[in-house]
PDB file of C-alpha atoms in Angstrom:
ATOM      1  CA  MET E 858      81.068 107.899 117.342  1.00 76.00           C
ATOM      2  CA  GLN E 859      77.479 109.181 117.474  1.00 86.00           C
ATOM      3  CA  SER E 860      74.096 107.467 117.398  1.00 92.00           C
ATOM      4  CA  ILE E 861      70.413 107.994 116.748  1.00 95.00           C
ATOM      5  CA  SER E 862      68.191 106.186 119.223  1.00 95.00           C
ATOM      6  CA  ILE E 863      64.855 104.471 118.727  1.00 96.00           C
ATOM      7  CA  GLU E 864      63.326 107.197 120.874  1.00 96.00           C
ATOM      8  CA  ASP E 865      64.736 109.853 118.517  1.00 95.00           C
ATOM      9  CA  LEU E 866      63.111 108.159 115.531  1.00 96.00           C
ATOM     10  CA  GLU E 867      59.790 107.702 117.300  1.00 95.00           C
ATOM     11  CA  LYS E 868      59.804 111.367 118.341  1.00 93.00           C
ATOM     12  CA  GLY E 869      60.293 112.214 114.658  1.00 89.00           C
ATOM     13  CA  ASP E 870      62.130 115.534 115.042  1.00 91.00           C
ATOM     14  CA  GLU E 871      63.403 115.750 111.465  1.00 93.00           C
ATOM     15  CA  ASN E 872      65.500 118.878 111.989  1.00 93.00           C
ATOM     16  CA  ASP E 873      67.314 117.393 114.986  1.00 94.00           C
ATOM     17  CA  ILE E 874      68.061 114.088 113.246  1.00 94.00           C
ATOM     18  CA  LEU E 875      69.113 115.788 110.007  1.00 95.00           C
ATOM     19  CA  ASN E 876      71.396 118.113 111.961  1.00 93.00           C
ATOM     20  CA  ARG E 877      73.123 115.137 113.569  1.00 92.00           C
ATOM     21  CA  ILE E 878      73.528 113.453 110.199  1.00 93.00           C
ATOM     22  CA  GLU E 879      75.091 116.619 108.794  1.00 92.00           C
ATOM     23  CA  LYS E 880      77.481 117.085 111.732  1.00 89.00           C
ATOM     24  CA  THR E 881      78.643 113.486 112.213  1.00 88.00           C
ATOM     25  CA  ASN E 882      82.383 113.266 111.599  1.00 82.00           C
ATOM     26  CA  LYS E 883      82.817 109.578 110.781  1.00 85.00           C
ATOM     27  CA  VAL E 884      80.399 106.938 112.058  1.00 92.00           C
ATOM     28  CA  LEU E 885      76.712 107.297 112.918  1.00 93.00           C
ATOM     29  CA  ILE E 886      74.925 104.305 114.450  1.00 95.00           C
ATOM     30  CA  VAL E 887      71.175 104.200 113.804  1.00 95.00           C
ATOM     31  CA  ASN E 888      69.141 101.998 116.159  1.00 96.00           C
ATOM     32  CA  VAL E 889      65.909 100.532 114.752  1.00 95.00           C
ATOM     33  CA  LEU E 890      63.497  97.758 115.660  1.00 94.00           C
ATOM     34  CA  ASN E 891      61.128  97.718 112.693  1.00 93.00           C
ATOM     35  CA  TYR E 892      60.385  99.015 109.203  1.00 91.00           C
ATOM     36  CA  GLU E 893      58.609 102.070 110.610  1.00 94.00           C
ATOM     37  CA  HIS E 894      61.863 103.208 112.224  1.00 95.00           C
ATOM     38  CA  LEU E 895      63.740 102.561 108.978  1.00 95.00           C
ATOM     39  CA  ALA E 896      61.150 104.531 107.009  1.00 94.00           C
ATOM     40  CA  VAL E 897      61.528 107.553 109.295  1.00 96.00           C
ATOM     41  CA  PHE E 898      65.312 107.512 109.032  1.00 96.00           C
ATOM     42  CA  SER E 899      65.275 106.921 105.260  1.00 95.00           C
ATOM     43  CA  LYS E 900      62.992 109.900 104.661  1.00 95.00           C
ATOM     44  CA  ILE E 901      65.263 112.183 106.683  1.00 96.00           C
ATOM     45  CA  VAL E 902      68.643 110.989 105.434  1.00 95.00           C
ATOM     46  CA  LYS E 903      67.585 111.566 101.813  1.00 95.00           C
ATOM     47  CA  GLN E 904      67.481 115.283 102.588  1.00 95.00           C
ATOM     48  CA  THR E 905      71.213 115.531 103.222  1.00 93.00           C
ATOM     49  CA  SER E 906      73.683 116.503 100.524  1.00 89.00           C
ATOM     50  CA  ARG E 907      76.402 114.399 102.163  1.00 91.00           C
ATOM     51  CA  LYS E 908      77.721 111.302 100.452  1.00 91.00           C
ATOM     52  CA  ILE E 909      77.161 108.400 102.838  1.00 92.00           C
ATOM     53  CA  ILE E 910      78.279 104.780 102.829  1.00 92.00           C
ATOM     54  CA  PHE E 911      75.577 102.649 104.440  1.00 92.00           C
ATOM     55  CA  ARG E 912      76.566  99.422 106.168  1.00 90.00           C
ATOM     56  CA  THR E 913      73.255  97.681 106.686  1.00 86.00           C
ATOM     57  CA  ALA E 914      71.172  94.539 106.673  1.00 77.00           C
ATOM     58  CA  ALA E 915      68.992  93.588 103.713  1.00 70.00           C
ATOM     59  CA  SER E 916      65.871  95.229 105.170  1.00 80.00           C
ATOM     60  CA  PHE E 917      67.368  98.711 104.711  1.00 88.00           C
ATOM     61  CA  VAL E 918      67.161  98.479 100.923  1.00 82.00           C
ATOM     62  CA  LYS E 919      63.393  97.980 100.999  1.00 83.00           C
ATOM     63  CA  ALA E 920      62.822 100.939 103.329  1.00 90.00           C
ATOM     64  CA  PHE E 921      65.284 103.310 101.651  1.00 91.00           C
ATOM     65  CA  GLY E 922      63.986 102.514  98.171  1.00 88.00           C
ATOM     66  CA  ASN E 923      60.362 102.625  99.343  1.00 87.00           C
ATOM     67  CA  PHE E 924      59.777  99.257  97.711  1.00 83.00           C
ATOM     68  CA  GLU E 925      56.634  97.233  98.241  1.00 81.00           C
ATOM     69  CA  GLN E 926      56.838  93.840  99.926  1.00 79.00           C
ATOM     70  CA  LYS E 927      57.866  91.193  97.388  1.00 79.00           C
ATOM     71  CA  GLU E 928      57.677  87.452  97.439  1.00 83.00           C
ATOM     72  CA  VAL E 929      60.975  85.676  98.034  1.00 85.00           C
ATOM     73  CA  LEU E 930      62.921  85.019  94.861  1.00 85.00           C
ATOM     74  CA  LYS E 931      62.672  81.757  92.946  1.00 84.00           C
ATOM     75  CA  LYS E 932      65.263  80.075  90.763  1.00 80.00           C
ATOM     76  CA  GLU E 933      63.760  81.501  87.570  1.00 81.00           C
ATOM     77  CA  ASP E 934      64.155  84.999  89.035  1.00 81.00           C
ATOM     78  CA  LEU E 935      67.871  84.435  89.528  1.00 79.00           C
ATOM     79  CA  ILE E 936      69.345  82.095  86.944  1.00 76.00           C
ATOM     80  CA  LYS E 937      68.303  83.521  83.590  1.00 70.00           C
ATOM     81  CA  GLU E 938      71.145  82.334  81.396  1.00 74.00           C
ATOM     82  CA  ASN E 939      71.912  78.845  80.186  1.00 79.00           C
ATOM     83  CA  ASN E 940      74.919  77.885  82.300  1.00 85.00           C
ATOM     84  CA  ALA E 941      75.632  74.166  82.513  1.00 90.00           C
ATOM     85  CA  ASN E 942      78.335  74.652  85.143  1.00 94.00           C
ATOM     86  CA  GLY E 943      77.746  73.806  88.769  1.00 95.00           C
ATOM     87  CA  GLY E 944      77.069  76.291  91.533  1.00 95.00           C
ATOM     88  CA  LEU E 945      79.486  77.175  94.331  1.00 98.00           C
ATOM     89  CA  ILE E 946      78.955  77.728  98.054  1.00 98.00           C
ATOM     90  CA  ILE E 947      81.761  79.149 100.213  1.00 97.00           C
ATOM     91  CA  VAL E 948      81.394  78.765 103.993  1.00 96.00           C
ATOM     92  CA  GLY E 949      83.854  80.709 106.125  1.00 91.00           C
ATOM     93  CA  SER E 950      81.808  81.490 109.233  1.00 88.00           C
ATOM     94  CA  HIS E 951      82.413  79.393 112.376  1.00 85.00           C
ATOM     95  CA  VAL E 952      79.421  80.450 114.471  1.00 90.00           C
ATOM     96  CA  PRO E 953      77.215  77.594 115.762  1.00 91.00           C
ATOM     97  CA  LYS E 954      74.322  78.628 113.484  1.00 94.00           C
ATOM     98  CA  THR E 955      76.510  78.272 110.402  1.00 94.00           C
ATOM     99  CA  THR E 956      77.817  74.878 111.529  1.00 94.00           C
ATOM    100  CA  ALA E 957      74.243  73.650 112.038  1.00 96.00           C
ATOM    101  CA  GLN E 958      73.277  74.908 108.568  1.00 96.00           C
ATOM    102  CA  LEU E 959      76.343  73.303 107.014  1.00 97.00           C
ATOM    103  CA  THR E 960      75.468  69.981 108.659  1.00 97.00           C
ATOM    104  CA  GLU E 961      72.037  70.052 106.996  1.00 97.00           C
ATOM    105  CA  LEU E 962      73.506  71.073 103.629  1.00 97.00           C
ATOM    106  CA  LEU E 963      75.935  68.143 103.660  1.00 97.00           C
ATOM    107  CA  LYS E 964      72.967  65.746 103.808  1.00 97.00           C
ATOM    108  CA  THR E 965      72.069  66.718 100.226  1.00 97.00           C
ATOM    109  CA  ASP E 966      73.655  65.670  96.932  1.00 95.00           C
ATOM    110  CA  ILE E 967      76.185  68.528  96.964  1.00 97.00           C
ATOM    111  CA  GLU E 968      79.889  67.806  96.476  1.00 97.00           C
ATOM    112  CA  ALA E 969      81.879  68.765  99.572  1.00 97.00           C
ATOM    113  CA  MET E 970      85.435  70.053  99.870  1.00 97.00           C
ATOM    114  CA  VAL E 971      87.031  70.859 103.207  1.00 96.00           C
ATOM    115  CA  PHE E 972      89.493  73.716 103.559  1.00 96.00           C
ATOM    116  CA  ASP E 973      91.434  72.126 106.406  1.00 95.00           C
ATOM    117  CA  VAL E 974      92.724  75.071 108.395  1.00 93.00           C
ATOM    118  CA  TYR E 975      95.331  73.040 110.279  1.00 92.00           C
ATOM    119  CA  ASP E 976      96.744  71.555 107.059  1.00 94.00           C
ATOM    120  CA  PHE E 977      96.779  75.028 105.517  1.00 93.00           C
ATOM    121  CA  PHE E 978      99.003  76.421 108.261  1.00 92.00           C
ATOM    122  CA  MET E 979     101.263  73.362 108.138  1.00 92.00           C
ATOM    123  CA  SER E 980     101.682  73.578 104.347  1.00 93.00           C
ATOM    124  CA  ASP E 981     103.086  75.901 101.733  1.00 95.00           C
ATOM    125  CA  ALA E 982     100.120  78.189 101.054  1.00 93.00           C
ATOM    126  CA  HIS E 983     100.523  78.519  97.284  1.00 95.00           C
ATOM    127  CA  PRO E 984     100.353  74.821  96.300  1.00 96.00           C
ATOM    128  CA  PHE E 985      97.669  74.212  98.944  1.00 97.00           C
ATOM    129  CA  VAL E 986      95.418  76.893  97.462  1.00 97.00           C
ATOM    130  CA  SER E 987      96.268  75.999  93.851  1.00 97.00           C
ATOM    131  CA  LYS E 988      95.194  72.397  94.421  1.00 98.00           C
ATOM    132  CA  ILE E 989      91.795  73.538  95.700  1.00 98.00           C
ATOM    133  CA  ILE E 990      91.316  75.868  92.722  1.00 98.00           C
ATOM    134  CA  LEU E 991      92.014  73.054  90.252  1.00 98.00           C
ATOM    135  CA  LYS E 992      89.580  70.725  92.026  1.00 98.00           C
ATOM    136  CA  LEU E 993      86.832  73.338  92.161  1.00 98.00           C
ATOM    137  CA  ASP E 994      87.227  74.184  88.478  1.00 98.00           C
ATOM    138  CA  LYS E 995      86.969  70.501  87.578  1.00 98.00           C
ATOM    139  CA  ILE E 996      83.834  69.973  89.676  1.00 98.00           C
ATOM    140  CA  LEU E 997      82.129  73.123  88.384  1.00 97.00           C
ATOM    141  CA  ARG E 998      83.024  72.356  84.772  1.00 97.00           C
ATOM    142  CA  GLY E 999      81.454  68.936  85.226  1.00 96.00           C
ATOM    143  CA  GLY E1000      78.133  70.547  86.126  1.00 94.00           C
ATOM    144  CA  LYS E1001      78.215  69.546  89.788  1.00 96.00           C
ATOM    145  CA  ASN E1002      77.405  71.846  92.687  1.00 97.00           C
ATOM    146  CA  VAL E1003      80.059  72.116  95.378  1.00 98.00           C
ATOM    147  CA  VAL E1004      80.525  73.593  98.831  1.00 98.00           C
ATOM    148  CA  LEU E1005      83.972  74.624 100.053  1.00 98.00           C
ATOM    149  CA  TYR E1006      83.960  75.043 103.814  1.00 97.00           C
ATOM    150  CA  THR E1007      86.607  75.729 106.401  1.00 94.00           C
ATOM    151  CA  SER E1008      87.166  72.918 108.893  1.00 93.00           C
ATOM    152  CA  ARG E1009      85.197  73.431 112.076  1.00 85.00           C
ATOM    153  CA  ASN E1010      88.262  73.101 114.322  1.00 82.00           C
ATOM    154  CA  VAL E1011      89.433  76.648 115.023  1.00 78.00           C
ATOM    155  CA  VAL E1012      93.212  77.111 115.122  1.00 79.00           C
ATOM    156  CA  LEU E1013      94.072  79.594 117.858  1.00 79.00           C
ATOM    157  CA  GLY E1014      97.189  81.683 118.355  1.00 82.00           C
ATOM    158  CA  LYS E1015      98.839  82.798 121.569  1.00 84.00           C
ATOM    159  CA  ASN E1016      96.823  86.016 121.846  1.00 89.00           C
ATOM    160  CA  LYS E1017      94.115  88.102 120.171  1.00 86.00           C
ATOM    161  CA  ASP E1018      96.530  89.633 117.680  1.00 87.00           C
ATOM    162  CA  GLU E1019      97.715  86.208 116.534  1.00 87.00           C
ATOM    163  CA  ASN E1020      94.120  84.981 116.312  1.00 84.00           C
ATOM    164  CA  LEU E1021      93.258  87.901 114.048  1.00 85.00           C
ATOM    165  CA  GLN E1022      96.329  87.257 111.922  1.00 88.00           C
ATOM    166  CA  LEU E1023      95.453  83.577 111.490  1.00 87.00           C
ATOM    167  CA  SER E1024      91.849  84.408 110.645  1.00 87.00           C
ATOM    168  CA  THR E1025      92.995  86.958 108.080  1.00 89.00           C
ATOM    169  CA  GLN E1026      95.279  84.410 106.415  1.00 92.00           C
ATOM    170  CA  VAL E1027      92.392  81.962 106.013  1.00 92.00           C
ATOM    171  CA  SER E1028      90.107  84.702 104.694  1.00 92.00           C
ATOM    172  CA  ASN E1029      92.757  85.801 102.200  1.00 94.00           C
ATOM    173  CA  ALA E1030      93.153  82.216 101.014  1.00 96.00           C
ATOM    174  CA  LEU E1031      89.405  81.920 100.345  1.00 96.00           C
ATOM    175  CA  VAL E1032      89.560  85.215  98.466  1.00 96.00           C
ATOM    176  CA  THR E1033      92.456  83.934  96.355  1.00 97.00           C
ATOM    177  CA  ILE E1034      90.597  80.722  95.536  1.00 98.00           C
ATOM    178  CA  VAL E1035      87.507  82.480  94.168  1.00 97.00           C
ATOM    179  CA  GLN E1036      89.639  85.153  92.520  1.00 97.00           C
ATOM    180  CA  ASN E1037      91.498  82.548  90.463  1.00 98.00           C
ATOM    181  CA  LEU E1038      88.641  80.303  89.384  1.00 98.00           C
ATOM    182  CA  LYS E1039      88.554  79.842  85.624  1.00 98.00           C
ATOM    183  CA  VAL E1040      85.068  78.329  85.487  1.00 97.00           C
ATOM    184  CA  ARG E1041      82.087  80.620  86.019  1.00 96.00           C
ATOM    185  CA  PRO E1042      79.685  79.088  88.575  1.00 96.00           C
ATOM    186  CA  ALA E1043      75.958  79.016  87.853  1.00 93.00           C
ATOM    187  CA  PHE E1044      75.526  80.783  91.197  1.00 94.00           C
ATOM    188  CA  LEU E1045      77.636  81.708  94.205  1.00 96.00           C
ATOM    189  CA  ILE E1046      76.617  81.702  97.860  1.00 96.00           C
ATOM    190  CA  ALA E1047      79.006  83.175 100.431  1.00 96.00           C
ATOM    191  CA  LYS E1048      78.245  82.218 104.026  1.00 94.00           C
ATOM    192  CA  GLY E1049      79.556  84.595 106.687  1.00 89.00           C
ATOM    193  CA  GLY E1050      79.591  88.384 106.951  1.00 86.00           C
ATOM    194  CA  ILE E1051      83.328  88.891 106.442  1.00 87.00           C
ATOM    195  CA  THR E1052      83.502  86.050 103.924  1.00 90.00           C
ATOM    196  CA  SER E1053      80.736  87.464 101.728  1.00 92.00           C
ATOM    197  CA  SER E1054      82.126  90.998 101.889  1.00 91.00           C
ATOM    198  CA  ASP E1055      85.702  89.991 101.036  1.00 93.00           C
ATOM    199  CA  ILE E1056      84.667  87.697  98.196  1.00 95.00           C
ATOM    200  CA  ALA E1057      82.457  90.407  96.692  1.00 95.00           C
ATOM    201  CA  THR E1058      85.011  93.208  96.820  1.00 94.00           C
ATOM    202  CA  LYS E1059      88.331  91.367  96.566  1.00 95.00           C
ATOM    203  CA  SER E1060      87.616  88.160  94.627  1.00 97.00           C
ATOM    204  CA  LEU E1061      84.837  89.288  92.304  1.00 96.00           C
ATOM    205  CA  LYS E1062      85.935  92.960  92.106  1.00 95.00           C
ATOM    206  CA  VAL E1063      82.356  94.150  92.504  1.00 95.00           C
ATOM    207  CA  LYS E1064      81.935  97.915  92.242  1.00 93.00           C
ATOM    208  CA  ARG E1065      78.217  97.983  91.539  1.00 91.00           C
ATOM    209  CA  ALA E1066      75.442  95.416  91.890  1.00 91.00           C
ATOM    210  CA  MET E1067      71.684  95.230  91.522  1.00 89.00           C
ATOM    211  CA  VAL E1068      69.859  94.002  94.628  1.00 86.00           C
ATOM    212  CA  LEU E1069      67.252  91.626  93.212  1.00 88.00           C
ATOM    213  CA  GLY E1070      65.524  90.928  96.515  1.00 85.00           C
ATOM    214  CA  GLN E1071      65.646  88.243  99.181  1.00 87.00           C
ATOM    215  CA  ILE E1072      65.760  84.500  98.749  1.00 92.00           C
ATOM    216  CA  GLU E1073      64.877  84.136 102.445  1.00 90.00           C
ATOM    217  CA  ALA E1074      64.274  86.749 105.109  1.00 84.00           C
ATOM    218  CA  GLY E1075      67.509  88.675 105.699  1.00 83.00           C
ATOM    219  CA  ILE E1076      69.379  86.919 102.867  1.00 90.00           C
ATOM    220  CA  SER E1077      69.797  89.231  99.889  1.00 89.00           C
ATOM    221  CA  VAL E1078      70.653  88.404  96.297  1.00 92.00           C
ATOM    222  CA  TRP E1079      72.824  90.588  94.106  1.00 92.00           C
ATOM    223  CA  GLN E1080      73.147  90.558  90.347  1.00 92.00           C
ATOM    224  CA  LEU E1081      76.776  91.446  89.752  1.00 93.00           C
ATOM    225  CA  GLY E1082      77.717  94.391  87.555  1.00 92.00           C
ATOM    226  CA  ASP E1083      79.534  94.289  84.229  1.00 93.00           C
ATOM    227  CA  GLU E1084      82.873  95.101  85.879  1.00 96.00           C
ATOM    228  CA  ALA E1085      82.824  91.995  88.079  1.00 95.00           C
ATOM    229  CA  LYS E1086      84.817  88.822  87.478  1.00 97.00           C
ATOM    230  CA  PHE E1087      81.565  87.026  86.648  1.00 95.00           C
ATOM    231  CA  PRO E1088      79.187  89.691  85.248  1.00 94.00           C
ATOM    232  CA  ASN E1089      75.450  89.298  85.919  1.00 91.00           C
ATOM    233  CA  MET E1090      75.959  86.200  88.073  1.00 92.00           C
ATOM    234  CA  PRO E1091      73.557  85.812  91.033  1.00 92.00           C
ATOM    235  CA  TYR E1092      75.490  86.283  94.283  1.00 95.00           C
ATOM    236  CA  ILE E1093      73.811  85.377  97.574  1.00 95.00           C
ATOM    237  CA  ILE E1094      74.940  87.263 100.688  1.00 93.00           C
ATOM    238  CA  PHE E1095      74.319  84.947 103.648  1.00 92.00           C
ATOM    239  CA  PRO E1096      75.370  86.353 107.064  1.00 89.00           C
ATOM    240  CA  GLY E1097      76.614  83.831 109.609  1.00 88.00           C
ATOM    241  CA  ASN E1098      73.893  84.098 112.253  1.00 90.00           C
ATOM    242  CA  VAL E1099      70.896  84.483 109.927  1.00 91.00           C
ATOM    243  CA  GLY E1100      68.251  81.884 109.110  1.00 91.00           C
ATOM    244  CA  THR E1101      67.120  78.530 110.447  1.00 95.00           C
ATOM    245  CA  ASP E1102      69.168  75.343 110.529  1.00 96.00           C
ATOM    246  CA  GLU E1103      67.597  74.375 107.180  1.00 97.00           C
ATOM    247  CA  SER E1104      68.018  77.738 105.411  1.00 96.00           C
ATOM    248  CA  LEU E1105      71.274  76.987 103.587  1.00 97.00           C
ATOM    249  CA  LYS E1106      69.971  73.611 102.452  1.00 97.00           C
ATOM    250  CA  ASN E1107      66.668  75.128 101.318  1.00 95.00           C
ATOM    251  CA  ILE E1108      68.379  77.864  99.314  1.00 95.00           C
ATOM    252  CA  TYR E1109      70.634  75.304  97.684  1.00 96.00           C
ATOM    253  CA  GLU E1110      67.609  73.199  96.720  1.00 94.00           C
ATOM    254  CA  ILE E1111      66.072  76.259  95.064  1.00 92.00           C
ATOM    255  CA  LEU E1112      69.187  77.098  93.073  1.00 90.00           C
ATOM    256  CA  LYS E1113      70.676  73.752  92.176  1.00 86.00           C
ATOM    257  CA  GLN E1114      70.769  72.520  88.624  1.00 56.00           C
ATOM    258  CA  ALA E1115      68.226  69.814  87.849  1.00 46.00           C
TER     259      ALA E1115
END
């Protein structure tokens, strides 16, 4: 694993940085502190003929595309079709920031459904998940907004391997739930880095999406491609440790149906 340091970017030796990009075998970590660092790297990396998969935060898109600063997105920028169904929020992250944001969200008018992790492991997975899917479809069809969140009590295994296995089972269940929804939500917010990635690629089958911008700093909005389960639907990528305690509530208030 190789890396490019902040000092490398500030020195600005394009040939040296490009050479490292060209010679990296698998993973290259790029360290940045600001948009100036991103701009330097973006200019250089565009010179390579290599095909690269970028795993980044939302700020990279602005720098790489050389886009001007835009205002945060409003509801009219996102929901352009007449969809009377409710919106859906999936919360899988367990970090303290997410729990604080969920607490604020639950003070609003949103319908709440708990994915009880303990009950899930004590039950037959198929009927447990099927019951949630039916309930979500009914709520969404009725025009109500709903949040499905994993219970805050973390079920632990005997060791790290078991913990990973249990976490994967819960993640797969959330994927299955969204994958089998029959009702198209007006919008979808996925809270948590792994949660949002898995739902995008596994549940929604996203191959290509348009990045519309940010609804809050560090929280990007995609418009899903035609190949997705719900084409052209606004999909909000909300990492677990991003935002203030009120961010999830504020975004919901922007998006919710009147």
